[in-house]
Structure formats: structure tokens, C-alpha cells
PDB file of C-alpha atoms in Angstrom:
ATOM      1  CA  MET A  16     -70.183 286.734 231.335  1.00 96.00           C
ATOM      2  CA  ILE A  17     -67.731 284.697 229.122  1.00 98.00           C
ATOM      3  CA  ARG A  18     -67.790 281.147 230.409  1.00 98.00           C
ATOM      4  CA  TYR A  19     -65.206 278.121 229.266  1.00 98.00           C
ATOM      5  CA  VAL A  20     -63.485 274.807 230.798  1.00 98.00           C
ATOM      6  CA  ALA A  21     -59.835 274.917 231.476  1.00 98.00           C
ATOM      7  CA  ARG A  22     -57.775 271.395 230.929  1.00 98.00           C
ATOM      8  CA  SER A  23     -54.536 273.132 231.669  1.00 98.00           C
ATOM      9  CA  ALA A  24     -53.570 275.258 234.756  1.00 98.00           C
ATOM     10  CA  GLY A  25     -50.567 276.178 236.725  1.00 96.00           C
ATOM     11  CA  ARG A  26     -47.654 278.192 237.817  1.00 96.00           C
ATOM     12  CA  ALA A  27     -44.289 278.568 236.562  1.00 94.00           C
ATOM     13  CA  GLU A  28     -40.809 280.157 237.291  1.00 92.00           C
ATOM     14  CA  HIS A  29     -38.791 281.054 234.124  1.00 91.00           C
ATOM     15  CA  LEU A  30     -35.123 282.072 234.691  1.00 89.00           C
ATOM     16  CA  GLY A  31     -32.029 282.530 233.283  1.00 82.00           C
ATOM     17  CA  GLU A  32     -33.633 283.742 229.992  1.00 74.00           C
ATOM     18  CA  GLY A  33     -32.556 287.716 230.348  1.00 78.00           C
ATOM     19  CA  PHE A  34     -35.610 288.225 232.173  1.00 84.00           C
ATOM     20  CA  ASP A  35     -36.312 286.445 235.288  1.00 90.00           C
ATOM     21  CA  HIS A  36     -40.087 285.942 235.591  1.00 92.00           C
ATOM     22  CA  ILE A  37     -43.221 284.079 237.220  1.00 94.00           C
ATOM     23  CA  THR A  38     -46.246 283.324 235.366  1.00 96.00           C
ATOM     24  CA  ALA A  39     -49.820 281.805 236.437  1.00 97.00           C
ATOM     25  CA  GLY A  40     -52.040 280.608 233.947  1.00 98.00           C
ATOM     26  CA  LEU A  41     -54.613 278.420 232.286  1.00 98.00           C
ATOM     27  CA  SER A  42     -55.981 277.242 228.767  1.00 98.00           C
ATOM     28  CA  GLU A  43     -58.981 275.657 227.363  1.00 98.00           C
ATOM     29  CA  HIS A  44     -56.770 272.567 226.132  1.00 97.00           C
ATOM     30  CA  GLY A  45     -54.007 270.389 227.792  1.00 94.00           C
ATOM     31  CA  ASP A  46     -51.479 271.435 225.268  1.00 94.00           C
ATOM     32  CA  GLY A  47     -51.885 274.876 225.992  1.00 93.00           C
ATOM     33  CA  SER A  48     -54.067 275.744 222.941  1.00 96.00           C
ATOM     34  CA  GLY A  49     -57.370 277.499 222.992  1.00 97.00           C
ATOM     35  CA  ARG A  50     -59.022 280.198 225.171  1.00 97.00           C
ATOM     36  CA  GLY A  51     -56.561 281.223 228.132  1.00 98.00           C
ATOM     37  CA  LEU A  52     -55.121 283.711 230.434  1.00 98.00           C
ATOM     38  CA  THR A  53     -51.778 284.452 231.445  1.00 98.00           C
ATOM     39  CA  VAL A  54     -50.938 286.670 234.393  1.00 98.00           C
ATOM     40  CA  ARG A  55     -47.159 287.651 234.378  1.00 96.00           C
ATOM     41  CA  CYS A  56     -44.629 289.537 236.954  1.00 93.00           C
ATOM     42  CA  ALA A  57     -41.086 289.848 237.518  1.00 91.00           C
ATOM     43  CA  VAL A  58     -38.970 287.993 239.923  1.00 88.00           C
ATOM     44  CA  GLU A  59     -37.444 291.300 241.210  1.00 86.00           C
ATOM     45  CA  ALA A  60     -39.155 294.469 242.599  1.00 82.00           C
ATOM     46  CA  PRO A  61     -40.044 297.111 239.731  1.00 84.00           C
ATOM     47  CA  ASP A  62     -37.369 299.667 238.962  1.00 82.00           C
ATOM     48  CA  GLU A  63     -37.841 303.548 238.136  1.00 84.00           C
ATOM     49  CA  GLY A  64     -37.907 302.313 234.387  1.00 83.00           C
ATOM     50  CA  ASP A  65     -40.680 300.463 235.164  1.00 82.00           C
ATOM     51  CA  ILE A  66     -42.500 303.323 237.070  1.00 82.00           C
ATOM     52  CA  ALA A  67     -41.920 305.780 234.451  1.00 82.00           C
ATOM     53  CA  THR A  68     -43.362 303.488 231.741  1.00 78.00           C
ATOM     54  CA  GLY A  69     -46.141 302.227 233.640  1.00 77.00           C
ATOM     55  CA  MET A  70     -45.088 298.546 233.657  1.00 80.00           C
ATOM     56  CA  ASP A  71     -44.895 298.525 237.633  1.00 86.00           C
ATOM     57  CA  SER A  72     -47.726 296.157 237.645  1.00 91.00           C
ATOM     58  CA  TYR A  73     -48.501 292.406 236.809  1.00 94.00           C
ATOM     59  CA  ARG A  74     -49.425 291.640 233.084  1.00 95.00           C
ATOM     60  CA  VAL A  75     -52.438 290.019 231.638  1.00 97.00           C
ATOM     61  CA  SER A  76     -52.227 288.183 228.412  1.00 98.00           C
ATOM     62  CA  ASN A  77     -54.446 285.845 226.459  1.00 97.00           C
ATOM     63  CA  GLU A  78     -54.629 283.466 223.672  1.00 96.00           C
ATOM     64  CA  ARG A  79     -55.218 286.550 221.238  1.00 96.00           C
ATOM     65  CA  GLY A  80     -51.902 288.229 221.949  1.00 95.00           C
ATOM     66  CA  PHE A  81     -53.730 291.158 223.543  1.00 97.00           C
ATOM     67  CA  THR A  82     -51.882 292.627 226.786  1.00 97.00           C
ATOM     68  CA  VAL A  83     -52.442 294.930 229.507  1.00 95.00           C
ATOM     69  CA  TYR A  84     -50.947 295.847 232.949  1.00 93.00           C
ATOM     70  CA  GLY A  85     -53.090 295.596 235.908  1.00 93.00           C
ATOM     71  CA  GLY A  86     -56.747 295.750 235.515  1.00 95.00           C
ATOM     72  CA  VAL A  87     -57.973 293.100 237.446  1.00 97.00           C
ATOM     73  CA  ARG A  88     -60.535 293.771 239.978  1.00 96.00           C
ATOM     74  CA  HIS A  89     -61.421 290.900 241.611  1.00 97.00           C
ATOM     75  CA  VAL A  90     -60.346 286.867 241.493  1.00 97.00           C
ATOM     76  CA  ARG A  91     -62.242 284.546 243.329  1.00 97.00           C
ATOM     77  CA  LEU A  92     -61.613 280.330 243.039  1.00 96.00           C
ATOM     78  CA  ARG A  93     -64.140 278.370 244.940  1.00 94.00           C
ATOM     79  CA  GLY A  94     -63.619 274.320 244.169  1.00 93.00           C
ATOM     80  CA  ARG A  95     -62.845 274.167 240.561  1.00 96.00           C
ATOM     81  CA  THR A  96     -64.509 277.570 239.684  1.00 98.00           C
ATOM     82  CA  LEU A  97     -62.274 280.552 239.068  1.00 98.00           C
ATOM     83  CA  ARG A  98     -64.018 284.112 238.359  1.00 98.00           C
ATOM     84  CA  VAL A  99     -61.880 286.831 237.101  1.00 98.00           C
ATOM     85  CA  ASN A 100     -63.542 290.179 236.997  1.00 98.00           C
ATOM     86  CA  PHE A 101     -61.768 293.020 234.740  1.00 98.00           C
ATOM     87  CA  GLU A 102     -61.955 296.624 234.732  1.00 97.00           C
ATOM     88  CA  PRO A 103     -63.936 297.537 232.333  1.00 97.00           C
ATOM     89  CA  ASP A 104     -60.871 299.332 230.194  1.00 97.00           C
ATOM     90  CA  ALA A 105     -58.637 296.212 230.682  1.00 97.00           C
ATOM     91  CA  ALA A 106     -61.494 294.025 229.371  1.00 98.00           C
ATOM     92  CA  ARG A 107     -61.391 296.181 226.076  1.00 97.00           C
ATOM     93  CA  GLY A 108     -57.758 295.784 226.046  1.00 98.00           C
ATOM     94  CA  LEU A 109     -57.653 292.135 226.205  1.00 98.00           C
ATOM     95  CA  GLY A 110     -60.769 292.049 223.169  1.00 97.00           C
ATOM     96  CA  LEU A 111     -63.187 290.441 225.531  1.00 97.00           C
ATOM     97  CA  ASP A 112     -67.042 291.011 225.144  1.00 97.00           C
ATOM     98  CA  ASP A 113     -67.292 290.932 228.792  1.00 98.00           C
ATOM     99  CA  ALA A 114     -65.713 291.948 232.084  1.00 97.00           C
ATOM    100  CA  LEU A 115     -66.086 288.984 233.916  1.00 98.00           C
ATOM    101  CA  VAL A 116     -64.772 285.589 233.026  1.00 98.00           C
ATOM    102  CA  GLU A 117     -65.610 282.046 234.732  1.00 98.00           C
ATOM    103  CA  VAL A 118     -63.562 279.103 233.848  1.00 98.00           C
ATOM    104  CA  THR A 119     -64.532 275.724 235.218  1.00 98.00           C
ATOM    105  CA  LEU A 120     -61.040 273.865 235.803  1.00 98.00           C
ATOM    106  CA  THR A 121     -60.795 270.177 235.160  1.00 98.00           C
ATOM    107  CA  VAL A 122     -57.230 269.675 236.570  1.00 97.00           C
ATOM    108  CA  ASP A 123     -55.745 267.980 239.126  1.00 95.00           C
ATOM    109  CA  ASP A 124     -55.598 269.035 242.515  1.00 92.00           C
ATOM    110  CA  GLU A 125     -51.604 269.960 242.396  1.00 93.00           C
ATOM    111  CA  SER A 126     -52.716 272.018 239.283  1.00 95.00           C
ATOM    112  CA  ILE A 127     -55.535 274.288 241.401  1.00 95.00           C
ATOM    113  CA  GLU A 128     -52.475 274.378 244.196  1.00 93.00           C
ATOM    114  CA  ARG A 129     -49.883 275.574 241.889  1.00 94.00           C
ATOM    115  CA  LEU A 130     -52.369 278.118 240.325  1.00 96.00           C
ATOM    116  CA  LYS A 131     -53.413 279.448 243.797  1.00 95.00           C
ATOM    117  CA  SER A 132     -50.040 280.544 244.597  1.00 92.00           C
ATOM    118  CA  GLY A 133     -49.156 281.478 241.191  1.00 94.00           C
ATOM    119  CA  LEU A 134     -52.270 284.350 241.292  1.00 96.00           C
ATOM    120  CA  GLN A 135     -51.473 285.553 244.606  1.00 92.00           C
ATOM    121  CA  ARG A 136     -47.751 285.914 243.954  1.00 91.00           C
ATOM    122  CA  VAL A 137     -48.224 287.579 240.614  1.00 94.00           C
ATOM    123  CA  LEU A 138     -51.205 289.638 241.258  1.00 94.00           C
ATOM    124  CA  TRP A 139     -49.700 291.413 244.330  1.00 88.00           C
ATOM    125  CA  TYR A 140     -46.727 292.345 242.129  1.00 88.00           C
ATOM    126  CA  GLY A 141     -46.007 296.298 241.996  1.00 84.00           C
ATOM    127  CA  ARG A 142     -47.990 299.203 242.512  1.00 80.00           C
ATOM    128  CA  GLN A 143     -50.815 298.939 245.387  1.00 78.00           C
ATOM    129  CA  ARG A 144     -53.211 300.590 243.307  1.00 78.00           C
ATOM    130  CA  SER A 145     -53.319 297.849 240.878  1.00 79.00           C
ATOM    131  CA  ARG A 146     -53.605 295.075 243.573  1.00 86.00           C
ATOM    132  CA  PRO A 147     -56.999 293.307 242.957  1.00 93.00           C
ATOM    133  CA  VAL A 148     -58.845 291.158 245.561  1.00 92.00           C
ATOM    134  CA  VAL A 149     -57.296 287.623 245.461  1.00 93.00           C
ATOM    135  CA  ASP A 150     -59.928 285.399 247.017  1.00 94.00           C
ATOM    136  CA  VAL A 151     -58.421 281.720 246.170  1.00 94.00           C
ATOM    137  CA  ASP A 152     -57.928 280.330 249.584  1.00 93.00           C
ATOM    138  CA  PRO A 153     -59.838 281.573 252.968  1.00 93.00           C
ATOM    139  CA  THR A 154     -57.472 280.102 255.111  1.00 95.00           C
ATOM    140  CA  ARG A 155     -54.582 282.078 253.524  1.00 94.00           C
ATOM    141  CA  ASP A 156     -56.887 284.897 254.196  1.00 93.00           C
ATOM    142  CA  GLU A 157     -57.529 284.361 257.617  1.00 96.00           C
ATOM    143  CA  LEU A 158     -53.649 283.822 258.220  1.00 96.00           C
ATOM    144  CA  THR A 159     -53.041 287.351 256.705  1.00 94.00           C
ATOM    145  CA  ALA A 160     -55.791 289.036 259.413  1.00 94.00           C
ATOM    146  CA  THR A 161     -54.436 287.274 262.081  1.00 97.00           C
ATOM    147  CA  VAL A 162     -50.611 287.778 261.415  1.00 97.00           C
ATOM    148  CA  ARG A 163     -50.065 290.755 259.201  1.00 93.00           C
ATOM    149  CA  PRO A 164     -47.384 290.347 256.648  1.00 90.00           C
ATOM    150  CA  PRO A 165     -44.590 292.706 257.143  1.00 83.00           C
ATOM    151  CA  GLU A 166     -44.279 295.259 254.189  1.00 73.00           C
ATOM    152  CA  GLY A 167     -41.324 294.484 251.917  1.00 58.00           C
ATOM    153  CA  ALA A 168     -40.431 291.177 254.187  1.00 47.00           C
ATOM    154  CA  ALA A 169     -40.850 288.660 251.309  1.00 55.00           C
ATOM    155  CA  ALA A 170     -37.837 287.685 249.293  1.00 56.00           C
ATOM    156  CA  ALA A 171     -37.873 287.385 245.604  1.00 66.00           C
ATOM    157  CA  PHE A 172     -36.986 284.020 245.625  1.00 81.00           C
ATOM    158  CA  ALA A 173     -38.196 281.892 242.481  1.00 83.00           C
ATOM    159  CA  ARG A 174     -35.573 279.202 242.059  1.00 90.00           C
ATOM    160  CA  TRP A 175     -38.343 276.596 243.381  1.00 92.00           C
ATOM    161  CA  ASP A 176     -37.181 273.972 240.915  1.00 92.00           C
ATOM    162  CA  GLU A 177     -33.589 274.243 242.040  1.00 93.00           C
ATOM    163  CA  LEU A 178     -34.781 273.569 245.509  1.00 95.00           C
ATOM    164  CA  ARG A 179     -37.032 270.759 244.277  1.00 95.00           C
ATOM    165  CA  ALA A 180     -33.622 269.169 242.927  1.00 96.00           C
ATOM    166  CA  ARG A 181     -31.988 269.213 246.111  1.00 95.00           C
ATOM    167  CA  LEU A 182     -34.708 268.002 248.226  1.00 96.00           C
ATOM    168  CA  GLY A 183     -35.684 265.128 245.833  1.00 96.00           C
ATOM    169  CA  VAL A 184     -39.295 266.552 246.364  1.00 96.00           C
ATOM    170  CA  ALA A 185     -41.673 269.320 245.669  1.00 95.00           C
ATOM    171  CA  VAL A 186     -42.677 271.372 248.511  1.00 97.00           C
ATOM    172  CA  PRO A 187     -46.241 272.329 249.133  1.00 96.00           C
ATOM    173  CA  GLU A 188     -47.735 275.611 247.208  1.00 94.00           C
ATOM    174  CA  ASP A 189     -49.025 277.100 250.656  1.00 96.00           C
ATOM    175  CA  TYR A 190     -45.368 277.086 251.660  1.00 96.00           C
ATOM    176  CA  ARG A 191     -44.345 278.727 248.728  1.00 94.00           C
ATOM    177  CA  TRP A 192     -46.935 281.161 249.300  1.00 93.00           C
ATOM    178  CA  LEU A 193     -46.103 281.699 252.946  1.00 94.00           C
ATOM    179  CA  VAL A 194     -42.101 282.338 252.042  1.00 94.00           C
ATOM    180  CA  GLU A 195     -43.457 284.797 249.275  1.00 90.00           C
ATOM    181  CA  THR A 196     -45.743 286.793 251.507  1.00 91.00           C
ATOM    182  CA  TYR A 197     -44.177 286.599 254.681  1.00 93.00           C
ATOM    183  CA  GLY A 198     -40.494 286.011 254.200  1.00 90.00           C
ATOM    184  CA  ALA A 199     -38.467 285.053 256.872  1.00 92.00           C
ATOM    185  CA  GLY A 200     -38.477 286.138 260.505  1.00 93.00           C
ATOM    186  CA  VAL A 201     -39.619 285.202 263.860  1.00 96.00           C
ATOM    187  CA  TYR A 202     -43.500 284.546 264.532  1.00 97.00           C
ATOM    188  CA  ASP A 203     -43.985 285.866 268.246  1.00 96.00           C
ATOM    189  CA  ASP A 204     -40.725 285.743 269.426  1.00 96.00           C
ATOM    190  CA  PHE A 205     -40.900 281.781 269.343  1.00 97.00           C
ATOM    191  CA  LEU A 206     -41.536 280.062 266.203  1.00 97.00           C
ATOM    192  CA  HIS A 207     -39.281 280.085 262.748  1.00 97.00           C
ATOM    193  CA  VAL A 208     -40.656 278.970 259.609  1.00 97.00           C
ATOM    194  CA  LEU A 209     -37.577 277.159 257.298  1.00 97.00           C
ATOM    195  CA  GLN A 210     -36.560 279.318 254.267  1.00 96.00           C
ATOM    196  CA  PRO A 211     -35.183 277.973 250.924  1.00 95.00           C
ATOM    197  CA  ARG A 212     -32.792 280.616 251.267  1.00 91.00           C
ATOM    198  CA  SER A 213     -31.091 282.467 254.149  1.00 89.00           C
ATOM    199  CA  ARG A 214     -27.950 283.809 255.288  1.00 86.00           C
ATOM    200  CA  PHE A 215     -28.711 282.249 258.698  1.00 86.00           C
ATOM    201  CA  PRO A 216     -27.982 278.889 258.764  1.00 89.00           C
ATOM    202  CA  ALA A 217     -30.184 277.500 261.457  1.00 89.00           C
ATOM    203  CA  ILE A 218     -33.107 278.572 259.195  1.00 93.00           C
ATOM    204  CA  ARG A 219     -32.180 276.887 256.038  1.00 95.00           C
ATOM    205  CA  LEU A 220     -34.609 274.244 254.764  1.00 96.00           C
ATOM    206  CA  VAL A 221     -32.117 271.717 252.898  1.00 96.00           C
ATOM    207  CA  SER A 222     -29.488 271.641 255.497  1.00 94.00           C
ATOM    208  CA  SER A 223     -31.844 271.856 258.854  1.00 94.00           C
ATOM    209  CA  ALA A 224     -33.396 268.696 257.006  1.00 94.00           C
ATOM    210  CA  ALA A 225     -30.307 266.768 256.526  1.00 94.00           C
ATOM    211  CA  ALA A 226     -29.424 267.504 260.143  1.00 94.00           C
ATOM    212  CA  TYR A 227     -32.794 266.646 261.389  1.00 95.00           C
ATOM    213  CA  ARG A 228     -33.162 262.951 259.612  1.00 94.00           C
ATOM    214  CA  GLU A 229     -29.322 262.339 260.645  1.00 94.00           C
ATOM    215  CA  ARG A 230     -29.952 262.991 264.396  1.00 93.00           C
ATOM    216  CA  LEU A 231     -33.437 261.162 264.406  1.00 93.00           C
ATOM    217  CA  ARG A 232     -31.614 257.964 262.560  1.00 94.00           C
ATOM    218  CA  ALA A 233     -29.114 258.114 265.148  1.00 94.00           C
ATOM    219  CA  GLN A 234     -31.646 257.773 267.963  1.00 91.00           C
ATOM    220  CA  VAL A 235     -33.020 254.850 266.101  1.00 92.00           C
ATOM    221  CA  GLU A 236     -29.645 253.118 265.909  1.00 92.00           C
ATOM    222  CA  SER A 237     -29.475 253.389 269.667  1.00 91.00           C
ATOM    223  CA  GLY A 238     -32.658 251.674 270.126  1.00 89.00           C
ATOM    224  CA  ARG A 239     -35.041 254.772 270.403  1.00 87.00           C
ATOM    225  CA  VAL A 240     -38.480 253.827 268.803  1.00 88.00           C
ATOM    226  CA  LEU A 241     -39.811 256.830 266.900  1.00 90.00           C
ATOM    227  CA  PRO A 242     -43.505 256.915 265.116  1.00 92.00           C
ATOM    228  CA  HIS A 243     -42.487 257.739 261.886  1.00 94.00           C
ATOM    229  CA  ASP A 244     -39.537 256.640 259.656  1.00 95.00           C
ATOM    230  CA  PRO A 245     -37.102 259.871 259.429  1.00 94.00           C
ATOM    231  CA  GLY A 246     -36.788 259.210 255.724  1.00 95.00           C
ATOM    232  CA  ASP A 247     -40.692 260.624 255.606  1.00 97.00           C
ATOM    233  CA  LEU A 248     -40.149 263.997 257.644  1.00 97.00           C
ATOM    234  CA  LEU A 249     -39.119 267.074 255.989  1.00 98.00           C
ATOM    235  CA  PRO A 250     -38.731 269.884 258.549  1.00 98.00           C
ATOM    236  CA  VAL A 251     -40.605 273.154 257.855  1.00 98.00           C
ATOM    237  CA  ALA A 252     -40.704 274.914 261.215  1.00 98.00           C
ATOM    238  CA  THR A 253     -38.618 275.034 264.751  1.00 96.00           C
ATOM    239  CA  THR A 254     -38.942 276.599 267.605  1.00 96.00           C
ATOM    240  CA  ASP A 255     -36.705 278.411 270.555  1.00 95.00           C
ATOM    241  CA  ASP A 256     -37.221 275.487 272.488  1.00 94.00           C
ATOM    242  CA  GLY A 257     -35.898 273.146 269.830  1.00 94.00           C
ATOM    243  CA  ASP A 258     -39.328 271.673 268.784  1.00 95.00           C
ATOM    244  CA  VAL A 259     -39.567 270.759 265.001  1.00 96.00           C
ATOM    245  CA  ILE A 260     -42.798 271.063 263.096  1.00 97.00           C
ATOM    246  CA  SER A 261     -42.005 268.665 259.911  1.00 98.00           C
ATOM    247  CA  TRP A 262     -44.151 267.668 257.095  1.00 98.00           C
ATOM    248  CA  LEU A 263     -44.982 263.806 256.849  1.00 98.00           C
ATOM    249  CA  MET A 264     -44.290 263.112 253.095  1.00 98.00           C
ATOM    250  CA  LEU A 265     -47.033 260.314 252.595  1.00 97.00           C
ATOM    251  CA  PRO A 266     -47.844 260.249 249.568  1.00 95.00           C
ATOM    252  CA  ARG A 267     -44.213 261.751 248.383  1.00 95.00           C
ATOM    253  CA  ASP A 268     -45.638 262.821 245.123  1.00 93.00           C
ATOM    254  CA  THR A 269     -48.814 264.744 246.310  1.00 94.00           C
ATOM    255  CA  PRO A 270     -47.618 267.409 248.500  1.00 95.00           C
ATOM    256  CA  SER A 271     -50.644 269.161 249.005  1.00 93.00           C
ATOM    257  CA  ARG A 272     -51.853 265.915 251.036  1.00 95.00           C
ATOM    258  CA  TRP A 273     -48.862 266.133 253.371  1.00 98.00           C
ATOM    259  CA  THR A 274     -49.820 266.584 257.046  1.00 98.00           C
ATOM    260  CA  LEU A 275     -47.565 267.636 259.958  1.00 98.00           C
ATOM    261  CA  VAL A 276     -46.041 266.031 262.974  1.00 97.00           C
ATOM    262  CA  ALA A 277     -44.402 268.091 265.732  1.00 96.00           C
ATOM    263  CA  GLY A 278     -41.649 266.501 268.060  1.00 91.00           C
ATOM    264  CA  ASN A 279     -38.514 267.435 269.803  1.00 88.00           C
ATOM    265  CA  PRO A 280     -35.411 265.306 269.442  1.00 80.00           C
ATOM    266  CA  GLY A 281     -34.906 265.507 273.344  1.00 80.00           C
ATOM    267  CA  ARG A 282     -38.590 264.320 274.233  1.00 82.00           C
ATOM    268  CA  ASP A 283     -40.456 261.007 273.225  1.00 83.00           C
ATOM    269  CA  GLU A 284     -43.912 263.105 272.899  1.00 86.00           C
ATOM    270  CA  TRP A 285     -44.880 263.443 269.621  1.00 92.00           C
ATOM    271  CA  SER A 286     -48.090 265.519 268.213  1.00 94.00           C
ATOM    272  CA  SER A 287     -49.997 265.309 264.586  1.00 96.00           C
ATOM    273  CA  PHE A 288     -51.573 267.923 262.523  1.00 97.00           C
ATOM    274  CA  ASP A 289     -54.337 267.053 259.820  1.00 97.00           C
ATOM    275  CA  GLY A 290     -53.025 269.735 257.509  1.00 97.00           C
ATOM    276  CA  GLY A 291     -50.252 272.009 255.753  1.00 97.00           C
ATOM    277  CA  VAL A 292     -48.227 274.627 257.575  1.00 98.00           C
ATOM    278  CA  VAL A 293     -50.374 277.435 256.564  1.00 98.00           C
ATOM    279  CA  GLU A 294     -53.543 275.693 258.357  1.00 98.00           C
ATOM    280  CA  PHE A 295     -51.169 275.053 261.396  1.00 98.00           C
ATOM    281  CA  LEU A 296     -50.322 278.708 261.772  1.00 98.00           C
ATOM    282  CA  VAL A 297     -53.990 279.553 261.411  1.00 98.00           C
ATOM    283  CA  ALA A 298     -54.906 277.082 264.108  1.00 97.00           C
ATOM    284  CA  VAL A 299     -52.199 277.771 266.138  1.00 97.00           C
ATOM    285  CA  PHE A 300     -52.616 281.708 266.208  1.00 97.00           C
ATOM    286  CA  THR A 301     -56.106 281.655 266.898  1.00 96.00           C
ATOM    287  CA  ARG A 302     -55.890 279.120 269.475  1.00 95.00           C
ATOM    288  CA  ARG A 303     -57.899 276.600 267.961  1.00 95.00           C
ATOM    289  CA  VAL A 304     -55.377 273.891 268.432  1.00 93.00           C
ATOM    290  CA  ARG A 305     -52.824 273.891 271.164  1.00 90.00           C
ATOM    291  CA  MET A 306     -49.327 272.056 271.403  1.00 90.00           C
ATOM    292  CA  PRO A 307     -48.722 270.425 274.531  1.00 88.00           C
ATOM    293  CA  PHE A 308     -45.535 271.472 275.006  1.00 88.00           C
ATOM    294  CA  PHE A 309     -45.820 275.085 273.566  1.00 93.00           C
ATOM    295  CA  PRO A 310     -45.356 277.747 275.949  1.00 94.00           C
ATOM    296  CA  GLU A 311     -48.545 279.069 277.839  1.00 93.00           C
ATOM    297  CA  ASP A 312     -47.575 282.544 276.846  1.00 94.00           C
ATOM    298  CA  PHE A 313     -47.552 281.488 272.988  1.00 96.00           C
ATOM    299  CA  PRO A 314     -48.934 282.884 270.846  1.00 96.00           C
ATOM    300  CA  SER A 315     -49.699 286.345 272.071  1.00 96.00           C
ATOM    301  CA  PRO A 316     -53.010 287.996 272.176  1.00 95.00           C
ATOM    302  CA  ALA A 317     -51.741 289.850 268.804  1.00 96.00           C
ATOM    303  CA  PRO A 318     -49.409 287.636 267.260  1.00 97.00           C
ATOM    304  CA  ARG A 319     -46.608 289.072 264.870  1.00 96.00           C
ATOM    305  CA  LEU A 320     -43.962 288.182 262.556  1.00 96.00           C
ATOM    306  CA  ARG A 321     -40.770 290.070 263.158  1.00 94.00           C
ATOM    307  CA  PRO A 322     -38.533 290.264 260.185  1.00 91.00           C
ATOM    308  CA  TYR A 323     -34.924 288.974 260.730  1.00 86.00           C
ATOM    309  CA  PRO A 324     -32.386 291.535 260.471  1.00 78.00           C
ATOM    310  CA  GLY A 325     -30.724 292.713 257.327  1.00 64.00           C
ATOM    311  CA  VAL A 326     -26.968 292.310 256.811  1.00 54.00           C
ATOM    312  CA  ALA A 327     -26.306 296.120 257.357  1.00 55.00           C
ATOM    313  CA  GLU A 328     -28.592 296.159 260.755  1.00 54.00           C
ATOM    314  CA  ALA A 329     -27.077 292.942 262.026  1.00 52.00           C
ATOM    315  CA  ARG A 330     -23.467 294.454 261.705  1.00 55.00           C
ATOM    316  CA  ALA A 331     -24.915 297.708 263.218  1.00 56.00           C
ATOM    317  CA  LEU A 332     -26.072 295.768 266.101  1.00 47.00           C
ATOM    318  CA  LEU A 333     -22.845 293.487 266.542  1.00 47.00           C
ATOM    319  CA  ARG A 334     -21.139 296.803 266.615  1.00 57.00           C
ATOM    320  CA  GLU A 335     -23.083 298.112 269.475  1.00 53.00           C
ATOM    321  CA  LEU A 336     -22.508 295.301 271.434  1.00 48.00           C
ATOM    322  CA  GLY A 337     -18.971 295.142 270.884  1.00 57.00           C
ATOM    323  CA  VAL A 338     -18.654 291.828 269.003  1.00 47.00           C
ATOM    324  CA  ALA A 339     -17.890 293.267 265.953  1.00 50.00           C
ATOM    325  CA  ASP A 340     -15.944 296.260 264.246  1.00 46.00           C
TER     326      ASP A 340
END
């Protein structure tokens, strides 16, 4: 086994450089030098040229400049210990003396969260036969086992830095993973996760946040007492009954520590949840947590996500209903 300590780790999006791609990686030293591993994938799905040349998978490289496509068998992260198990051919291609690499991560919690979402995003890119077991977060694994992600549902969104600039804060990494894994849709025909980009105004994260805060501030001005400052709330999900699930952005610069609050502008009742949005969905869909204002028949015994219709599908449906030409 190869062992070393990494003092730098995370994820990055590289856009507008001629080849839009996402990387996740770690290195022995804080300046990026020393031993390390980096995995990379394109933002967009592989095209026919990638498939023909065998480049329709993630790319792995190390500090020595060796590169292979695919070849990771298993990735496991527990606490601050990351284990990467390579296929023998991939290990040889990277010039490694052993196929098992164990790295102790001496980085902050936010860096570990970024590394988690990056590994899950990159290592599931491209051809299915090259996808390794990515065991970096049991809660996320439980959600995919409880609510199956639709095939091809996730949108190729990568402009997270742009979203941060628009919101004024970085969103939690589990939300990135949720968007990239499930895409846009309605959970059990009732709950909607707001999206960083959507053709449907009602589920756009940025505009929904502004409208919700404005409504709450108007209620405060009219004399209503709220349990939280509207400026500390950032909506992340809504329901068909008008309920709003929001991040409580405290502390503002540490998204991994944000918790959730749920309320309805038309009611005085509020509920809180001590965890992130993925933990919340797992708790709701496994019925470990029950929001007092959710309907009795939600969730169903077999919860699912129904993706929103595409543009062509929506237009065809409207034509059938006689609403559009």
C-alpha cells in the first residue's frame, strides 16, 4: 500500500478555457506540489469522437505526469482517510508500485466536502463499465438507494462560481451533488428542489431566494414576528402546498454547517432540521422525520423523482391540451 499525507484537496471548475472540465484532487503540500492525484472529466457528455478513441471516461493523472482513462476500482472516504484502489493496468499506467493508495487528509471540512462532491461527479462520468464504487458519503448512498436517480436526468451545470457571485455565498457541497445526480424534477409529485439554472422560473434558486426574502421582510414590516432574520434564509426546496425549506446560513462562510428550517408564508408554524438538504431528503423519504404540515400520503411507500419535461415534450403536451400551436 502507498501511504502519504495530503495538505491540499478539493474540487474546481475550469470554464472558458477551450475545454470546459471539472477536476477533483489532492496533493501532498499546500501549494499543490509533492505526491498527488487528480481526476478530471468534461462538463458535457462524451461525444462520438471520445467514444471512438476510448476517451469517454474520467481521466486520472498524478504528480509524475502519468495519465490513464478510467481504471479506478473503488474509492472510500471515512473521516479524513481516503483509499483509492486501482485496476492493476491503471496502477502500472500511473507508475505506481501498488494498486492501493491511502491518503490522510489534513485539510478543513469544507475542502473535504468539495473533494467528496468532486469525486462523485467526476468518477461517474462517461461509460458505465468504467464507473468505480464511490463510497465517500453513506447518506448520499442511502438517498440513491431510496430514490433512484433518473437516467440522464442531471444537467451539465458547472458554473458554481458564477452562482456564488450571484447569491453572495457558496452553496453546500451536498446540494451540488444533489443537482448533478438527480437534476430537476418533482419528488413524489410534491417536493421540488430549487435549481441553479432552469427554464421554469418557479424553481430557479436565485430569483426564488430574492422573492421569498422580500415577502418575509414585508411580513416583518407589517408586524409579524419570525423566528429567523429573512437575510439568514436561503430557500433550497418548495412543495406544492407552498411550504419553503431554507438553509439557515449560520455561519455564513461555512456552508457544511448550515441547517434547515421549513415554513410557509401563510402560516405561523415553523420546523427545523439539524442537517443538510441530502440528510433532510433521506430522513423524509425513509419517514424518520415527519414535517407536521406535510400531507399524510407523502412520501409514498416507493418515492421517486419525476423529471420535468423537456422543451419539446412540454410543447407537445401543450399542443395536445390545445394551449399552444
